[in-house]
mmCIF file of C-alpha atoms in Angstrom:
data_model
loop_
_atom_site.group_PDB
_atom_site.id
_atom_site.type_symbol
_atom_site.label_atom_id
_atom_site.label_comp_id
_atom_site.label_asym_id
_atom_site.label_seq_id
_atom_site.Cartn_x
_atom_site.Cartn_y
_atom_site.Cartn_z
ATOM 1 C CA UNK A 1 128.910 109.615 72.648
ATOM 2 C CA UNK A 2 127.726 112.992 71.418
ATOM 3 C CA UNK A 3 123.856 112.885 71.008
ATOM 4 C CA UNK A 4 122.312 114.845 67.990
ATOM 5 C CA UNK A 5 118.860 114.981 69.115
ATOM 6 C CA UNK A 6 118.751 119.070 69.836
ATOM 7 C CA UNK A 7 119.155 121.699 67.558
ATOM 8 C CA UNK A 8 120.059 125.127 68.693
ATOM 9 C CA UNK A 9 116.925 125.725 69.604
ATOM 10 C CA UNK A 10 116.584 123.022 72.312
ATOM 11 C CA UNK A 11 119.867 124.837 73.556
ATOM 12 C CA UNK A 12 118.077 127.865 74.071
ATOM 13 C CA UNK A 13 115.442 126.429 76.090
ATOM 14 C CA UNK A 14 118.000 124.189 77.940
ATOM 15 C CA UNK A 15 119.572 127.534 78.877
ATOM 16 C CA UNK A 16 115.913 128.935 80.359
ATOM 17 C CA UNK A 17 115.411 125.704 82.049
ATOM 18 C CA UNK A 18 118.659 125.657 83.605
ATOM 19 C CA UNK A 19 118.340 128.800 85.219
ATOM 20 C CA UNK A 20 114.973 128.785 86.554
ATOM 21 C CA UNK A 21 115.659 125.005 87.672
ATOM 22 C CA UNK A 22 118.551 126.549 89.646
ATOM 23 C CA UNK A 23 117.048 129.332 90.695
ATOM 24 C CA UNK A 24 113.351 128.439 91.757
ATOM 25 C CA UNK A 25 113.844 124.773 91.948
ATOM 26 C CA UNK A 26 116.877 123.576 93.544
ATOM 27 C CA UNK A 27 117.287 125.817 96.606
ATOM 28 C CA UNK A 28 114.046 124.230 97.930
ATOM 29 C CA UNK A 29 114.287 120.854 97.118
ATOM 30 C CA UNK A 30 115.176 119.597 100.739
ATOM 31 C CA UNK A 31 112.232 121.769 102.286
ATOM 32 C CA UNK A 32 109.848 120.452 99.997
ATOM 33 C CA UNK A 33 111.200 117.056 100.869
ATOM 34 C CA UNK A 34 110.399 117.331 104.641
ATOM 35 C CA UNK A 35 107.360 118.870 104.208
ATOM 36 C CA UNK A 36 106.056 116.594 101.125
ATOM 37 C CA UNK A 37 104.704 119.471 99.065
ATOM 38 C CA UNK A 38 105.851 121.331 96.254
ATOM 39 C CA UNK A 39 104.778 125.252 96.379
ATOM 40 C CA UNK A 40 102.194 126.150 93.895
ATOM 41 C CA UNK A 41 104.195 129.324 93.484
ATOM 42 C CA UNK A 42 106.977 127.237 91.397
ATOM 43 C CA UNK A 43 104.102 125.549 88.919
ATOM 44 C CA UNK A 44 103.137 129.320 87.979
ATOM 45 C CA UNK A 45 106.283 130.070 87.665
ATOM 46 C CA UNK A 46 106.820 127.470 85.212
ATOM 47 C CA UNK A 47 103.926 128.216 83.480
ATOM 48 C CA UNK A 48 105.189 132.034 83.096
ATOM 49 C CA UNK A 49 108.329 130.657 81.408
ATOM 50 C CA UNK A 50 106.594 128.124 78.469
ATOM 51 C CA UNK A 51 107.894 125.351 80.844
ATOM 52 C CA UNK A 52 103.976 123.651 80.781
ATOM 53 C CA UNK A 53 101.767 122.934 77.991
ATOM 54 C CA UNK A 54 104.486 122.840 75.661
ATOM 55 C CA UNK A 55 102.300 121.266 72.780
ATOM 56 C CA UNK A 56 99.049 122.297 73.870
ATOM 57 C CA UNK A 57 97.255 124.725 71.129
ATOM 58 C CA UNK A 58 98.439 128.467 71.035
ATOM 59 C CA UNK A 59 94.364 129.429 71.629
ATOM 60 C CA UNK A 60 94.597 128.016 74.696
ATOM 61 C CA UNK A 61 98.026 129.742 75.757
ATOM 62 C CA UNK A 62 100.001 126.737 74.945
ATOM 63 C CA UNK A 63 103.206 126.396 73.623
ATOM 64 C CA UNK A 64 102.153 124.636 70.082
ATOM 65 C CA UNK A 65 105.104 123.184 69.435
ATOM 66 C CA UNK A 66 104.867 119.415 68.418
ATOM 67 C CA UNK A 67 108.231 118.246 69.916
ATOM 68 C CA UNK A 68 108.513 116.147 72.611
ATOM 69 C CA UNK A 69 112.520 117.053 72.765
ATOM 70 C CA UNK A 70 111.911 120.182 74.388
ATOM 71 C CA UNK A 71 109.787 118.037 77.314
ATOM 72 C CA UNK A 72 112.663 116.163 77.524
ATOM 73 C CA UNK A 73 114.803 118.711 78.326
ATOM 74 C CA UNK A 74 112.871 119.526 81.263
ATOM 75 C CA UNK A 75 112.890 116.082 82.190
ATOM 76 C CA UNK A 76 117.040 116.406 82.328
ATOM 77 C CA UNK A 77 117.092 119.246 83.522
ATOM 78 C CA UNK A 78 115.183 118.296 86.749
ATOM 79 C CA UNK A 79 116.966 114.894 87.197
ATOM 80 C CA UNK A 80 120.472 116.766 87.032
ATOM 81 C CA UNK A 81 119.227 119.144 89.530
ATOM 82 C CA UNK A 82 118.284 116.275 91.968
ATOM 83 C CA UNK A 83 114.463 117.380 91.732
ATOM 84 C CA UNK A 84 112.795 114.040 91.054
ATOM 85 C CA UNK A 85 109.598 114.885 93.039
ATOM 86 C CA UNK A 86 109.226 117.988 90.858
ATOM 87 C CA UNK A 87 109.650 116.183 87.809
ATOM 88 C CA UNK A 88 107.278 113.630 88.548
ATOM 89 C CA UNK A 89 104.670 116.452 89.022
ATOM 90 C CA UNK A 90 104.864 118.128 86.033
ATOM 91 C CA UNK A 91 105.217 115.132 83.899
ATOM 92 C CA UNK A 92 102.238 114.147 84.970
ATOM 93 C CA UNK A 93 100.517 117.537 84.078
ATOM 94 C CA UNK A 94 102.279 117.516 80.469
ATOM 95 C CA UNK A 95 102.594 114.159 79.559
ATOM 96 C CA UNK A 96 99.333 112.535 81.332
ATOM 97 C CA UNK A 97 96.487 115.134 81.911
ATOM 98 C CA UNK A 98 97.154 117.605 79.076
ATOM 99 C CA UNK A 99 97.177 115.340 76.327
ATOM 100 C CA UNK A 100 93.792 113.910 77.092
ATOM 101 C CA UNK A 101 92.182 117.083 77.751
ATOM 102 C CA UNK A 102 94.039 118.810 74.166
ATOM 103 C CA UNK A 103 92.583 115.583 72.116
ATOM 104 C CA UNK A 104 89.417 114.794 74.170
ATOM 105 C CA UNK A 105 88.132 117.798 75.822
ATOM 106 C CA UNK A 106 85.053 119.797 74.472
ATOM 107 C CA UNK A 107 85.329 123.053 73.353
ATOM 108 C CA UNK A 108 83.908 124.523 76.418
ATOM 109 C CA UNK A 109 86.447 122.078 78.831
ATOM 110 C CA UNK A 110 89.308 122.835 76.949
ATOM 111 C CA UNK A 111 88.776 126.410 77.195
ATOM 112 C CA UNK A 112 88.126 126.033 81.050
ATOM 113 C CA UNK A 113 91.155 123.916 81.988
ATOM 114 C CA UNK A 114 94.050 123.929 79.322
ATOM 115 C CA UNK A 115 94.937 127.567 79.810
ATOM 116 C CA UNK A 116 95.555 127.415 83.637
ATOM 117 C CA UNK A 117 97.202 123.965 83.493
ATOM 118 C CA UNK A 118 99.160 126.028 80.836
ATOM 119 C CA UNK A 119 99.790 128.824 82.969
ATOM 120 C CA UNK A 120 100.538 126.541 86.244
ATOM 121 C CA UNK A 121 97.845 128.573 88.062
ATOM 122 C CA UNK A 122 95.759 125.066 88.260
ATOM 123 C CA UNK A 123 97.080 121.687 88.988
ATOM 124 C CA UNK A 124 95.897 118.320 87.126
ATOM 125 C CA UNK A 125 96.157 114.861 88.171
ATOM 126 C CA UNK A 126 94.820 111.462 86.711
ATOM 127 C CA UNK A 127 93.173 109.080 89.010
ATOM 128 C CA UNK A 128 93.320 105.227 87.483
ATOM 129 C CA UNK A 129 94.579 102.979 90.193
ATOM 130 C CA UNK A 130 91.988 102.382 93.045
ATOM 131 C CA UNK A 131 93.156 99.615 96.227
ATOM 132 C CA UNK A 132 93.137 96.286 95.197
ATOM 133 C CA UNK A 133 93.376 97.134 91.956
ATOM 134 C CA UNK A 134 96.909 98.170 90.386
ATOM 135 C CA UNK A 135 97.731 97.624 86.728
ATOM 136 C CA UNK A 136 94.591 95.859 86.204
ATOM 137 C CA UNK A 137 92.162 98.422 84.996
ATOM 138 C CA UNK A 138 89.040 96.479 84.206
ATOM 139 C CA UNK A 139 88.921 95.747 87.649
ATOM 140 C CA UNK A 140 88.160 98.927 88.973
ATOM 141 C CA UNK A 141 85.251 99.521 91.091
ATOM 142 C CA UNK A 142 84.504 103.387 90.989
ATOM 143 C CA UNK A 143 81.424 103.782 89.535
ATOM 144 C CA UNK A 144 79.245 106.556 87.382
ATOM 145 C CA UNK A 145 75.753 105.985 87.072
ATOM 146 C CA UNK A 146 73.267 107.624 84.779
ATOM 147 C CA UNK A 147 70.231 110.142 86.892
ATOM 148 C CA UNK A 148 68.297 112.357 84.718
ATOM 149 C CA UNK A 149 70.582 115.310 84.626
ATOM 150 C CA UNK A 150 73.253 113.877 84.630
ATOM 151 C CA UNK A 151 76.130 111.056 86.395
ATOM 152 C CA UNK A 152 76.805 110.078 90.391
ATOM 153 C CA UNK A 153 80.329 109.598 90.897
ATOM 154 C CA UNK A 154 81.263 107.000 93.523
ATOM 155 C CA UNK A 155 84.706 105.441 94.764
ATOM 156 C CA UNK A 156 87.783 105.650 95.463
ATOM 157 C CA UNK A 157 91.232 106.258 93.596
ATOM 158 C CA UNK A 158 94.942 106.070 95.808
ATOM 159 C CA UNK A 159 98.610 106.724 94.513
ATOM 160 C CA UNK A 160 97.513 109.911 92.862
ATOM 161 C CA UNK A 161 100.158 111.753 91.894
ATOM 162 C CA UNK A 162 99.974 115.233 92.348
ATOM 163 C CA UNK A 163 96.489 114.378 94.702
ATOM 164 C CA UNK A 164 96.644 116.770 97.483
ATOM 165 C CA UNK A 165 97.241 120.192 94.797
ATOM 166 C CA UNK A 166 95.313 118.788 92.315
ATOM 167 C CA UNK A 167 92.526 121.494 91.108
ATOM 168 C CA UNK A 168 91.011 118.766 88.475
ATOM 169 C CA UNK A 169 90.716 115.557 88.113
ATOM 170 C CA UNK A 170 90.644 113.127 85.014
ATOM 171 C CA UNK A 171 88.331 110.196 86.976
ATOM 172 C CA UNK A 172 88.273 106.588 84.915
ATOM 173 C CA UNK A 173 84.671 105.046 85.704
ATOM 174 C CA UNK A 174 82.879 102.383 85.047
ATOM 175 C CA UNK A 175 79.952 103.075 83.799
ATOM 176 C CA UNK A 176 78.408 99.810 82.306
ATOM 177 C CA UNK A 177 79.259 96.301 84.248
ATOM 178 C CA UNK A 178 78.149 94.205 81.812
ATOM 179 C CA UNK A 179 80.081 95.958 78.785
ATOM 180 C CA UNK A 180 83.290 94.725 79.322
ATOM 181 C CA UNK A 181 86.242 96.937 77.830
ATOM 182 C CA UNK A 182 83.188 99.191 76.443
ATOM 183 C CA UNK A 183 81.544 99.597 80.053
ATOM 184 C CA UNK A 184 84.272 102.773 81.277
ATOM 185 C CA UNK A 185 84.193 106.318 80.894
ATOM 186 C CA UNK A 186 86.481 109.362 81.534
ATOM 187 C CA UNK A 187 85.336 112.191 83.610
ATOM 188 C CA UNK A 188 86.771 115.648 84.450
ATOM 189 C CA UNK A 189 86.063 116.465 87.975
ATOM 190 C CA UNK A 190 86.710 119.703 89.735
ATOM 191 C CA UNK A 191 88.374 119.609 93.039
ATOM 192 C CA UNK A 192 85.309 122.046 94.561
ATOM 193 C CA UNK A 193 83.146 119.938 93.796
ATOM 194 C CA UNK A 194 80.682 118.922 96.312
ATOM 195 C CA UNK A 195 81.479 115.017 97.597
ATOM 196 C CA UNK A 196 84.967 115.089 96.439
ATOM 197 C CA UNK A 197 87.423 114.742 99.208
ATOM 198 C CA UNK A 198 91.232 113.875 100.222
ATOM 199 C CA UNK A 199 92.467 111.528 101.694
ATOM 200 C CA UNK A 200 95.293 110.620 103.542
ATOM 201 C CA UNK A 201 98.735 112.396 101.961
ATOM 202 C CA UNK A 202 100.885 108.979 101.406
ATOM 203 C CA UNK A 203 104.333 108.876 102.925
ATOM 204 C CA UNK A 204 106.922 106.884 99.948
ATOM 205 C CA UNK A 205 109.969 105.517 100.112
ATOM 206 C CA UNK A 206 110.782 107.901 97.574
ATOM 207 C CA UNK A 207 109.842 111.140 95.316
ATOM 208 C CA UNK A 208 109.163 112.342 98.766
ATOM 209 C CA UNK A 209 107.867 116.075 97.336
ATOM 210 C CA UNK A 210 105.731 115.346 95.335
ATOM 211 C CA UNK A 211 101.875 114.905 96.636
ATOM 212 C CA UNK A 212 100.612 111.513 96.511
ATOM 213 C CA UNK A 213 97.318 111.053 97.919
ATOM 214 C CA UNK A 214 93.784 108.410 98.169
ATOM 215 C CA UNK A 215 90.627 110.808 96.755
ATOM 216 C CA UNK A 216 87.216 109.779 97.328
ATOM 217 C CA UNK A 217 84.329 110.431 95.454
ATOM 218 C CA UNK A 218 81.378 111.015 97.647
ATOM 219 C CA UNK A 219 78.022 110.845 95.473
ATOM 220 C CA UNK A 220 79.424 113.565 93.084
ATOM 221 C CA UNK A 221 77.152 114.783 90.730
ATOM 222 C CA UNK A 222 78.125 115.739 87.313
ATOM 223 C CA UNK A 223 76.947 116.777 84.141
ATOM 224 C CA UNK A 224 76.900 115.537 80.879
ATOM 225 C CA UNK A 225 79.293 118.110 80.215
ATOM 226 C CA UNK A 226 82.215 116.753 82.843
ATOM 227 C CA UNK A 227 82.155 113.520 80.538
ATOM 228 C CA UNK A 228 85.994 113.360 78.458
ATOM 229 C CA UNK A 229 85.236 111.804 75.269
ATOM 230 C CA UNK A 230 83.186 109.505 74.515
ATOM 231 C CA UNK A 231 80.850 107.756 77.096
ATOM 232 C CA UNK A 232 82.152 103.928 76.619
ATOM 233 C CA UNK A 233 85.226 105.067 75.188
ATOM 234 C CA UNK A 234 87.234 105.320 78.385
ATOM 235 C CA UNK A 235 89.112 102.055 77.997
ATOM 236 C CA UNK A 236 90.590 102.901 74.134
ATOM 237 C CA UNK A 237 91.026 106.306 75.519
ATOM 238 C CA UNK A 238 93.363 105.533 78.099
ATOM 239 C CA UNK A 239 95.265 102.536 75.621
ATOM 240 C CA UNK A 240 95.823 105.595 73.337
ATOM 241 C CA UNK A 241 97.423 107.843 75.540
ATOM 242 C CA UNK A 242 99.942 105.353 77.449
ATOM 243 C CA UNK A 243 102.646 105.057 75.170
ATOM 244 C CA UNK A 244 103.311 108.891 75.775
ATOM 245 C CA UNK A 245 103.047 107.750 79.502
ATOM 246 C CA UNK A 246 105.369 105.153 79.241
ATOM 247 C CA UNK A 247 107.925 106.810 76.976
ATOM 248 C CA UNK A 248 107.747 109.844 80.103
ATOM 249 C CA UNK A 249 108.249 107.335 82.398
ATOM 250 C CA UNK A 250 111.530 105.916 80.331
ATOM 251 C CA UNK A 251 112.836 109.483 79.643
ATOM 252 C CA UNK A 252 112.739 110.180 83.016
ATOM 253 C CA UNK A 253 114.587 106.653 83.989
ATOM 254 C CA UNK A 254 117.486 107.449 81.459
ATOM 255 C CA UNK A 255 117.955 110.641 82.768
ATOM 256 C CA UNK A 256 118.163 109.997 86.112
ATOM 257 C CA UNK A 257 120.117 107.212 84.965
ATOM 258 C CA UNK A 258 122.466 109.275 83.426
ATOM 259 C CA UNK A 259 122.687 111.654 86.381
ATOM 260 C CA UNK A 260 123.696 108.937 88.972
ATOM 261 C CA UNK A 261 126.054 108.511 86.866
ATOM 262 C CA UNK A 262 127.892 111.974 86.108
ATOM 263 C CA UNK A 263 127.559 112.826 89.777
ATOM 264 C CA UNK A 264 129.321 109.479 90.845
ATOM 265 C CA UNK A 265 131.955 110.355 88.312
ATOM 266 C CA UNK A 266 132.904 113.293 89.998
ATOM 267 C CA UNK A 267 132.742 111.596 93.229
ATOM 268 C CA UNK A 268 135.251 109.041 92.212
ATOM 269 C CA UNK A 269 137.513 111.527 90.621
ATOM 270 C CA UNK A 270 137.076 113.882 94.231
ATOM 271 C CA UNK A 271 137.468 110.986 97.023
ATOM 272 C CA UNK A 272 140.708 109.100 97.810
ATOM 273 C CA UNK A 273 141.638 105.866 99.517
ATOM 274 C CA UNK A 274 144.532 104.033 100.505
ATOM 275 C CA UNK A 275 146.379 106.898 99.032
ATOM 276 C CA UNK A 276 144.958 107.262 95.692
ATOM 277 C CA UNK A 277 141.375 108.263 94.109
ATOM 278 C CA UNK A 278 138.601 106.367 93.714
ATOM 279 C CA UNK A 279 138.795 105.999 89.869
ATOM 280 C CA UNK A 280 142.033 105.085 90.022
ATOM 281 C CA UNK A 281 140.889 101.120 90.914
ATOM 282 C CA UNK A 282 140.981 98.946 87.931
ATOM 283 C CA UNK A 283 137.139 97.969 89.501
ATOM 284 C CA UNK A 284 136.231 101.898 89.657
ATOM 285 C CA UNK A 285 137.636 102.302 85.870
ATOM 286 C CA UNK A 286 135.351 99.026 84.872
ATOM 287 C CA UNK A 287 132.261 99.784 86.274
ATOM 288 C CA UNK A 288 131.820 103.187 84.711
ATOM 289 C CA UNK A 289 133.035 101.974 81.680
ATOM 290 C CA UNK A 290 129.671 99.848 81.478
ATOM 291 C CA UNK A 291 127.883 102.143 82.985
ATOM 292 C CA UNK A 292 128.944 104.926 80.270
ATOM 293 C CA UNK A 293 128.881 102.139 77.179
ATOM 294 C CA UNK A 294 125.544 101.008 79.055
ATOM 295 C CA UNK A 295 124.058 104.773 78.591
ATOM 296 C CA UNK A 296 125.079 105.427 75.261
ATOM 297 C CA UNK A 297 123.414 102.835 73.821
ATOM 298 C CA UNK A 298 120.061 103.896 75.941
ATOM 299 C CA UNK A 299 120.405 106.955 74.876
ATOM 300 C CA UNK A 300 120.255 105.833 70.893
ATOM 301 C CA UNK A 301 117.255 103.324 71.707
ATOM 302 C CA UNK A 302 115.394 106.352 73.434
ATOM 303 C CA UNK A 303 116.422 109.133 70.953
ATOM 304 C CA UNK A 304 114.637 107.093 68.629
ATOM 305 C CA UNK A 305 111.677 106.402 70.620
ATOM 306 C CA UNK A 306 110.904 110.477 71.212
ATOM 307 C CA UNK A 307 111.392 110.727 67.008
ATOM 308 C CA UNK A 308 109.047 107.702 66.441
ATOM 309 C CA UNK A 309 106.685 109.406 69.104
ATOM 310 C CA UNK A 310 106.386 113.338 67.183
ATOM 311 C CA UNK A 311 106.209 110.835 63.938
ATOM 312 C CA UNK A 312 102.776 110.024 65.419
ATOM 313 C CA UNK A 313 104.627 105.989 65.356
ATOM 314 C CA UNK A 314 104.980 104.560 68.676
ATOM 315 C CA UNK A 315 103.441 102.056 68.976
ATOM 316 C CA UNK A 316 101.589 100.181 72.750
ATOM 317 C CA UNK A 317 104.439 97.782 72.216
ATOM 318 C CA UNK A 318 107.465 100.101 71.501
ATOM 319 C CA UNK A 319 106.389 102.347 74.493
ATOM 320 C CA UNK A 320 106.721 98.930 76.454
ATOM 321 C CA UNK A 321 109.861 97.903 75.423
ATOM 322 C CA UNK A 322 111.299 101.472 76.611
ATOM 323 C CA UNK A 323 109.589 101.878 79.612
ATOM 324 C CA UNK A 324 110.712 98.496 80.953
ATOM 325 C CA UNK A 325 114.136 98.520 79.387
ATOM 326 C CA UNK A 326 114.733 101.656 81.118
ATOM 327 C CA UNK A 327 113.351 101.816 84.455
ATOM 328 C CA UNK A 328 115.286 98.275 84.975
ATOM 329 C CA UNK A 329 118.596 99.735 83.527
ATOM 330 C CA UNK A 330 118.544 102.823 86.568
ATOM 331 C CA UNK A 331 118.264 100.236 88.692
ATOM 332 C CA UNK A 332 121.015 98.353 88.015
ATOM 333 C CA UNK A 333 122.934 102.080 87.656
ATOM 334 C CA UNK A 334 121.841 103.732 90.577
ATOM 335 C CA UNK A 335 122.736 100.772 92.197
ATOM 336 C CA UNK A 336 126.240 99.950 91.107
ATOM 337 C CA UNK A 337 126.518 104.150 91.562
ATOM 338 C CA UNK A 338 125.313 103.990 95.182
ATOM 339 C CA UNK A 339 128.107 101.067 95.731
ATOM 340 C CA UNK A 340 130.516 103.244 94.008
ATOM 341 C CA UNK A 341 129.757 106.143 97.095
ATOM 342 C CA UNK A 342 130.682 103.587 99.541
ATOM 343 C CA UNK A 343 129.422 104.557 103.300
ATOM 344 C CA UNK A 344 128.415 107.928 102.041
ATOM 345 C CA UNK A 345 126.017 106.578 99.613
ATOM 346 C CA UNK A 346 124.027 105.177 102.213
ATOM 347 C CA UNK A 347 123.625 108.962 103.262
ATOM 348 C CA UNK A 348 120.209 110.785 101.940
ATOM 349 C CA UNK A 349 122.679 114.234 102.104
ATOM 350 C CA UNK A 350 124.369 112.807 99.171
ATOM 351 C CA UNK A 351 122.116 113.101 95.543
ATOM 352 C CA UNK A 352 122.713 109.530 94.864
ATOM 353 C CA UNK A 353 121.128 108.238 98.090
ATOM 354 C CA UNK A 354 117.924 110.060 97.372
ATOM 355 C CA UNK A 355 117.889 108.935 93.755
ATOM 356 C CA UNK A 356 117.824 105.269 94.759
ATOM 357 C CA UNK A 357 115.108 105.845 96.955
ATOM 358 C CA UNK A 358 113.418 107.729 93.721
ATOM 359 C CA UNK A 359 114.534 105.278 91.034
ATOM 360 C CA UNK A 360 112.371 102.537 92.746
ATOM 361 C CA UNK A 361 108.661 103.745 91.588
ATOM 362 C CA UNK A 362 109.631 103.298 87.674
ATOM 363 C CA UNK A 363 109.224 100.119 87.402
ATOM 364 C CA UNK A 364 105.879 100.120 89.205
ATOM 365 C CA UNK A 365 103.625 103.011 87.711
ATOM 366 C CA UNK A 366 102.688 103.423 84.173
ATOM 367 C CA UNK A 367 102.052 99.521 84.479
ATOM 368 C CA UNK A 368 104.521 96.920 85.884
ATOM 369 C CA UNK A 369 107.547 95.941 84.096
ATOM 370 C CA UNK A 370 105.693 92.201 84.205
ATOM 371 C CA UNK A 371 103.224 93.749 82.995
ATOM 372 C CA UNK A 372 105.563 95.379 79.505
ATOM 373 C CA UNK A 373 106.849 92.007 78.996
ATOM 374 C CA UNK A 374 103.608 90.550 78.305
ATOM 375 C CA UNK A 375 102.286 93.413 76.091
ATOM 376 C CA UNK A 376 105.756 92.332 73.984
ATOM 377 C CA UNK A 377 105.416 88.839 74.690
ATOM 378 C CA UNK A 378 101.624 88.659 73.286
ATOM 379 C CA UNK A 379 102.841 91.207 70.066
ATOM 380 C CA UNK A 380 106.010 88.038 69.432
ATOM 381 C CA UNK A 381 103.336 84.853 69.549
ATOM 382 C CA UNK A 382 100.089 86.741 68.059
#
């Protein structure tokens, strides 16, 4: 099926993506793997090409372009390249951290951060999910409380993506216990800053590249000033910003998805047994035809997603519905794609092998897929 989603200028920036994805990206994918970090050299890089910030304001050396297509060409252009760990970085710099600090920040914060997360010179990450917590936020035990000059920062975050490069933080707090939803705040914390540490650098089953670390937060004092938004407001702040989370987290499914899929297509057409090629089996020839009619019609119900998203219209509940429709369909296609590789699939020198291993996070962050179903499931009896 032929999408209509781009216009010639997406195919312009698909070409610029393309090359510096094959060029700066690709030929270190395996050393990055082994050594599970990404070079800061590449995120300036990216930066230097209008790769990062893509809507952030023009002020602050952003892109300014309200169009989450040309994010999504990244996204595909990453997941074709068999640079999940890379993607999973810089989605979280674009689609997490920037958006908070663009419609949260202060003058003076925006000023200080957006233009060298723009630029790639500085690396964001966004530290939610503490041990023993997970998807349940109002359980979280890092605290903030009030001194005279200021806040004392105290906890612990883990399975923070992009942890180890990270040069600020967007911290969730709570900051009242007996407030409920109201009792949590959002704080931007710079990695110098005295009492903030790393932890351990957390070996994954996959997205092996890409940092993933535990931070601590050592009595770390900050300033009125390092509060994001409104003190209170961290709770609604964070429901605000997860459907663009969620609908990242889908993209990226679908086009991984969809890049398990083209690669074992080739494979099929390239191998031979019992004297004849691999799509030449009636069983070959059926599974990709559901796997093909299977991606099409993602591809319609996410196409429409990313419009209803720039439309300023997604709502908690459509964001669900894509994120867990999604990251459970590349599972069931990275699966039957893996099976399609036979022995070789089993083989992390083969793309398909690693992206199975990758595929497995989706439908774990961003909230569990239980936990889509019963955002949809309260919407349907409400």
């Amino acid at each position: 099926m032929k999408r209509n989603l781009y216009d010639a200028d997406h195919d312009l920036f698909r070409e610029t993506v393309r090359e510096f994805v094959t060029r700066e990206v690709a030929p270190h994918r395996e050393r990055w793997d082994e050594a599970g970090l990404i070079d800061r050299s590449v995120w300036s890089m990216a930066g230097s090409l209008g790769l990062l910030g893509i809507d952030a304001p023009a002020e602050y050396g952003g892109g300014a372009v309200r169009d989450y297509r040309y994010r999504m060409v990244v996204i595909e252009e990453l997941c074709a390249a068999d640079s999940a760990s890379f993607n999973a970085g810089l989605s979280v710099q674009d689609d997490l951290v920037l958006p908070y600090l663009i419609e949260l920040a202060s003058p003076d914060q925006k000023l200080r951060w957006i233009p060298a997360l723009c630029a790639g010179t500085a690396i964001g990450a966004l530290a939610l999910t503490e041990p023993g917590t997970g998807s349940d936020l109002q359980r979280v035990r890092t605290t903030a409380r009030r001194t005279p000059d200021g806040w004392i920062l105290e906890g612990q975050k883990t399975f923070i993506t992009n942890g180890v490069l990270a040069d600020v933080v967007v911290v969730f707090a709570r900051t009242d216990a007996d407030a409920g939803a109201g009792g949590f705040t959002l704080f931007l914390v710079d990695t110098t800053t005295p009492g903030f540490r790393r932890g351990r650098k957390l070996a994954k089953l996959g997205l092996r590249g890409n940092d993933t670390a535990e931070l601590f937060f050592d009595d770390v004092v900050l300033r009125d000033a390092d509060v994001l938004g409104a003190v209170g407001g961290g709770f609604g702040h964070l429901m605000e910003r997860l459907p663009r989370e969620r609908l990242s987290i889908a993209a990226t499914s679908l086009a991984s998805a969809q890049s398990a899929f083209d690669w074992t297509r080739a494979y099929t057409r390239e191998r031979t047994a019992f004297g004849q090629r691999i799509d030449e089996f009636q069983n070959t020839r059926f599974v990709l035809a559901e796997i093909d009619t299977e991606l099409d019609v993602a591809w319609a119900f996410l196409d429409r997603s990313i419009a209803l998203l720039d439309a300023g219209e997604l709502t908690a509940v459509d964001a669900a519905k894509a994120k867990w429709w999604l990251s459970d369909l590349q599972q069931n296609v990275v699966d039957r794609c893996l099976q399609l590789h036979g022995g070789y699939g089993y083989m992390l020198e083969y793309p398909i092998a690693r992206a199975y291993a990758d595929a497995r996070i989706q439908p774990i962050y961003g909230g569990t897929n239980e936990i889509m179903k019963e955002i949809i499931g309260r919407d349907l009896v409400r």
